[in-house]
Short mmCIF file of C-alpha atoms in Angstrom, two decimals:
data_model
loop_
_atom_site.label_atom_id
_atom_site.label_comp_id
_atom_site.label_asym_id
_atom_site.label_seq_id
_atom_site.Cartn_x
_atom_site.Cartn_y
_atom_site.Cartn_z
CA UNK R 3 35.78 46.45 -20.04
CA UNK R 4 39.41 45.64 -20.51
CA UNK R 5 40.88 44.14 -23.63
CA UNK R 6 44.77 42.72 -23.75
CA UNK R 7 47.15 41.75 -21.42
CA UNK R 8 49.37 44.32 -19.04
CA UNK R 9 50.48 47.56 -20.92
CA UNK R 10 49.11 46.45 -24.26
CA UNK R 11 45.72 46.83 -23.15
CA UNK R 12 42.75 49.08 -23.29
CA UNK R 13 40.52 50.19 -21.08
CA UNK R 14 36.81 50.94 -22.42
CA UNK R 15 34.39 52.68 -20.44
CA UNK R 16 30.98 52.70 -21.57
CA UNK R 17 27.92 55.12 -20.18
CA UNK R 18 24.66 56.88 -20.92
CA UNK R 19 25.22 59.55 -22.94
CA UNK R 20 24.84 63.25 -21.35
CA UNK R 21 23.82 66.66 -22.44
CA UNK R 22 27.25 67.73 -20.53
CA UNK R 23 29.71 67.96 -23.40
CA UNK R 24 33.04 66.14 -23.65
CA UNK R 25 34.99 64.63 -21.13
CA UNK R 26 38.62 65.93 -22.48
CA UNK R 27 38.11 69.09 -22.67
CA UNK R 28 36.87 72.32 -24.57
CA UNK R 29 37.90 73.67 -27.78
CA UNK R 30 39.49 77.18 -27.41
CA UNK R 31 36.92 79.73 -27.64
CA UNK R 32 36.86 82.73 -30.30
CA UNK R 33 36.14 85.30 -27.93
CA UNK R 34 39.55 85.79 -26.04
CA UNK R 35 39.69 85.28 -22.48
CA UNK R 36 42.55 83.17 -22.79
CA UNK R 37 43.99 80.16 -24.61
CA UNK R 38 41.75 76.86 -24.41
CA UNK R 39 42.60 72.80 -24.45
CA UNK R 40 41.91 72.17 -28.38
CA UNK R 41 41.62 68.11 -28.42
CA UNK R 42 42.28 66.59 -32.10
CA UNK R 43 39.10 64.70 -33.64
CA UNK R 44 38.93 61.81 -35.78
CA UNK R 45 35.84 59.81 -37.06
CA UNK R 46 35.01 56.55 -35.49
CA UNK R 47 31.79 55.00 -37.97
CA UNK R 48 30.35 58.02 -38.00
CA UNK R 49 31.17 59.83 -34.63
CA UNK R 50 33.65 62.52 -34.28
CA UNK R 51 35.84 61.55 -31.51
CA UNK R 52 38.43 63.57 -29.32
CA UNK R 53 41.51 61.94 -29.43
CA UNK R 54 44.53 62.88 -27.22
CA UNK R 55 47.79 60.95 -28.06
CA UNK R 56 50.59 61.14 -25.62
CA UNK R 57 54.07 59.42 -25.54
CA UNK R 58 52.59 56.86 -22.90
CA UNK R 59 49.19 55.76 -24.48
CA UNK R 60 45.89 57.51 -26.24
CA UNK R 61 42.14 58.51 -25.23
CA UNK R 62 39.56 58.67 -27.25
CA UNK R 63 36.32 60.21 -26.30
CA UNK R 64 33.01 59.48 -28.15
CA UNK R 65 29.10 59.06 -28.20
CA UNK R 66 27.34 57.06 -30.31
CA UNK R 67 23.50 55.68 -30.36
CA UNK R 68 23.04 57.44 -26.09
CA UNK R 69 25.97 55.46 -25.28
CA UNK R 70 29.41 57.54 -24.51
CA UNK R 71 32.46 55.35 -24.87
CA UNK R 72 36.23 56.43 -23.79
CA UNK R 73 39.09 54.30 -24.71
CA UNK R 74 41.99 54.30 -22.74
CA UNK R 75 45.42 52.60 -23.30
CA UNK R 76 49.11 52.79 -23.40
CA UNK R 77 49.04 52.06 -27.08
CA UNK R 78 49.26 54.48 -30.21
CA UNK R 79 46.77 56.59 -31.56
CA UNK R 80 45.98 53.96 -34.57
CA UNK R 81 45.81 50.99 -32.28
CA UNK R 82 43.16 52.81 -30.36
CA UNK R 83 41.61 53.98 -33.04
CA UNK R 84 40.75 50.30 -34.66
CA UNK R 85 39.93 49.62 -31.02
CA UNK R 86 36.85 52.18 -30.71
CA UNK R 87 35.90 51.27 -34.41
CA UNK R 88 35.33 47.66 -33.09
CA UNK R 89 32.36 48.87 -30.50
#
Protein backbone atom coordinates (compact mmCIF):
# COMPACT_ATOMS: atom_id res chain seq x y z
CA UNK A 1 0.00 0.00 0.00
CA UNK A 2 1.18 3.51 -0.60
CA UNK A 3 0.07 6.50 1.39
CA UNK A 4 0.96 10.37 0.19
CA UNK A 5 1.94 11.92 -2.76
CA UNK A 6 5.74 11.75 -4.41
CA UNK A 7 8.57 11.91 -1.73
CA UNK A 8 6.21 12.48 1.17
CA UNK A 9 4.95 9.12 0.98
CA UNK A 10 5.17 5.74 2.53
CA UNK A 11 5.37 2.62 1.38
CA UNK A 12 3.70 -0.27 3.62
CA UNK A 13 4.27 -3.74 2.95
CA UNK A 14 2.21 -6.15 4.66
CA UNK A 15 2.86 -10.23 4.91
CA UNK A 16 2.40 -13.41 6.89
CA UNK A 17 4.44 -13.40 9.60
CA UNK A 18 7.61 -15.92 9.60
CA UNK A 19 9.61 -17.87 12.07
CA UNK A 20 12.73 -16.22 10.05
CA UNK A 21 13.61 -13.26 12.24
CA UNK A 22 13.85 -9.63 11.13
CA UNK A 23 14.20 -8.27 7.89
CA UNK A 24 16.91 -5.37 8.87
CA UNK A 25 19.18 -7.13 10.32
CA UNK A 26 20.74 -8.88 13.49
CA UNK A 27 21.70 -7.47 16.70
CA UNK A 28 25.51 -7.84 17.35
CA UNK A 29 26.17 -10.99 19.01
CA UNK A 30 28.00 -11.41 22.55
CA UNK A 31 30.23 -13.99 21.50
CA UNK A 32 32.87 -12.09 19.29
CA UNK A 33 33.30 -13.04 15.83
CA UNK A 34 33.03 -9.64 14.77
CA UNK A 35 30.95 -6.48 15.01
CA UNK A 36 27.09 -6.93 14.06
CA UNK A 37 24.22 -4.43 12.41
CA UNK A 38 22.49 -3.29 15.88
CA UNK A 39 19.01 -1.73 14.47
CA UNK A 40 17.32 0.82 17.11
CA UNK A 41 13.74 -0.41 18.45
CA UNK A 42 10.83 1.51 19.34
CA UNK A 43 7.27 0.31 20.38
CA UNK A 44 4.50 0.49 17.91
CA UNK A 45 0.98 -0.57 20.23
CA UNK A 46 2.66 -3.07 21.67
CA UNK A 47 5.32 -4.41 19.12
CA UNK A 48 8.92 -3.69 19.31
CA UNK A 49 9.89 -2.47 15.99
CA UNK A 50 13.40 -2.02 14.23
CA UNK A 51 13.69 1.27 13.12
CA UNK A 52 16.55 2.54 10.86
CA UNK A 53 16.53 6.38 10.25
CA UNK A 54 18.71 7.71 7.56
CA UNK A 55 19.18 11.29 6.15
CA UNK A 56 16.87 10.25 3.10
CA UNK A 57 13.81 8.51 4.80
CA UNK A 58 13.10 5.67 7.70
CA UNK A 59 12.14 1.78 7.92
CA UNK A 60 10.44 0.32 10.32
CA UNK A 61 10.18 -3.36 10.68
CA UNK A 62 7.42 -5.09 12.74
CA UNK A 63 4.97 -8.10 13.41
CA UNK A 64 1.94 -7.90 14.94
CA UNK A 65 -1.25 -10.42 15.24
CA UNK A 66 0.87 -13.13 12.11
CA UNK A 67 1.00 -10.14 10.05
CA UNK A 68 4.69 -8.51 9.44
CA UNK A 69 4.46 -4.90 8.34
CA UNK A 70 7.59 -2.67 7.01
CA UNK A 71 7.18 0.95 6.49
CA UNK A 72 9.15 2.61 4.12
CA UNK A 73 9.47 6.39 3.31
CA UNK A 74 11.58 9.37 2.74
CA UNK A 75 10.14 10.96 5.82
CA UNK A 76 11.56 11.21 9.51
CA UNK A 77 11.67 8.72 12.02
CA UNK A 78 8.44 10.32 13.93
CA UNK A 79 6.42 10.66 10.78
CA UNK A 80 6.90 6.99 10.25
CA UNK A 81 6.45 6.16 13.42
CA UNK A 82 2.64 7.66 13.70
CA UNK A 83 2.44 5.98 10.30
CA UNK A 84 2.95 2.21 11.59
CA UNK A 85 0.89 3.17 14.80
CA UNK A 86 -2.07 3.81 12.38
CA UNK A 87 -2.11 -0.10 11.07
Amino acid sequence: LFYGKGLGGILVIERPASAGGSALGRPASSSGGGPGLTIPTVQINGATAQQLPTPLGTLLQFTRGGVSYLVVGSVDSSTADAAARGL
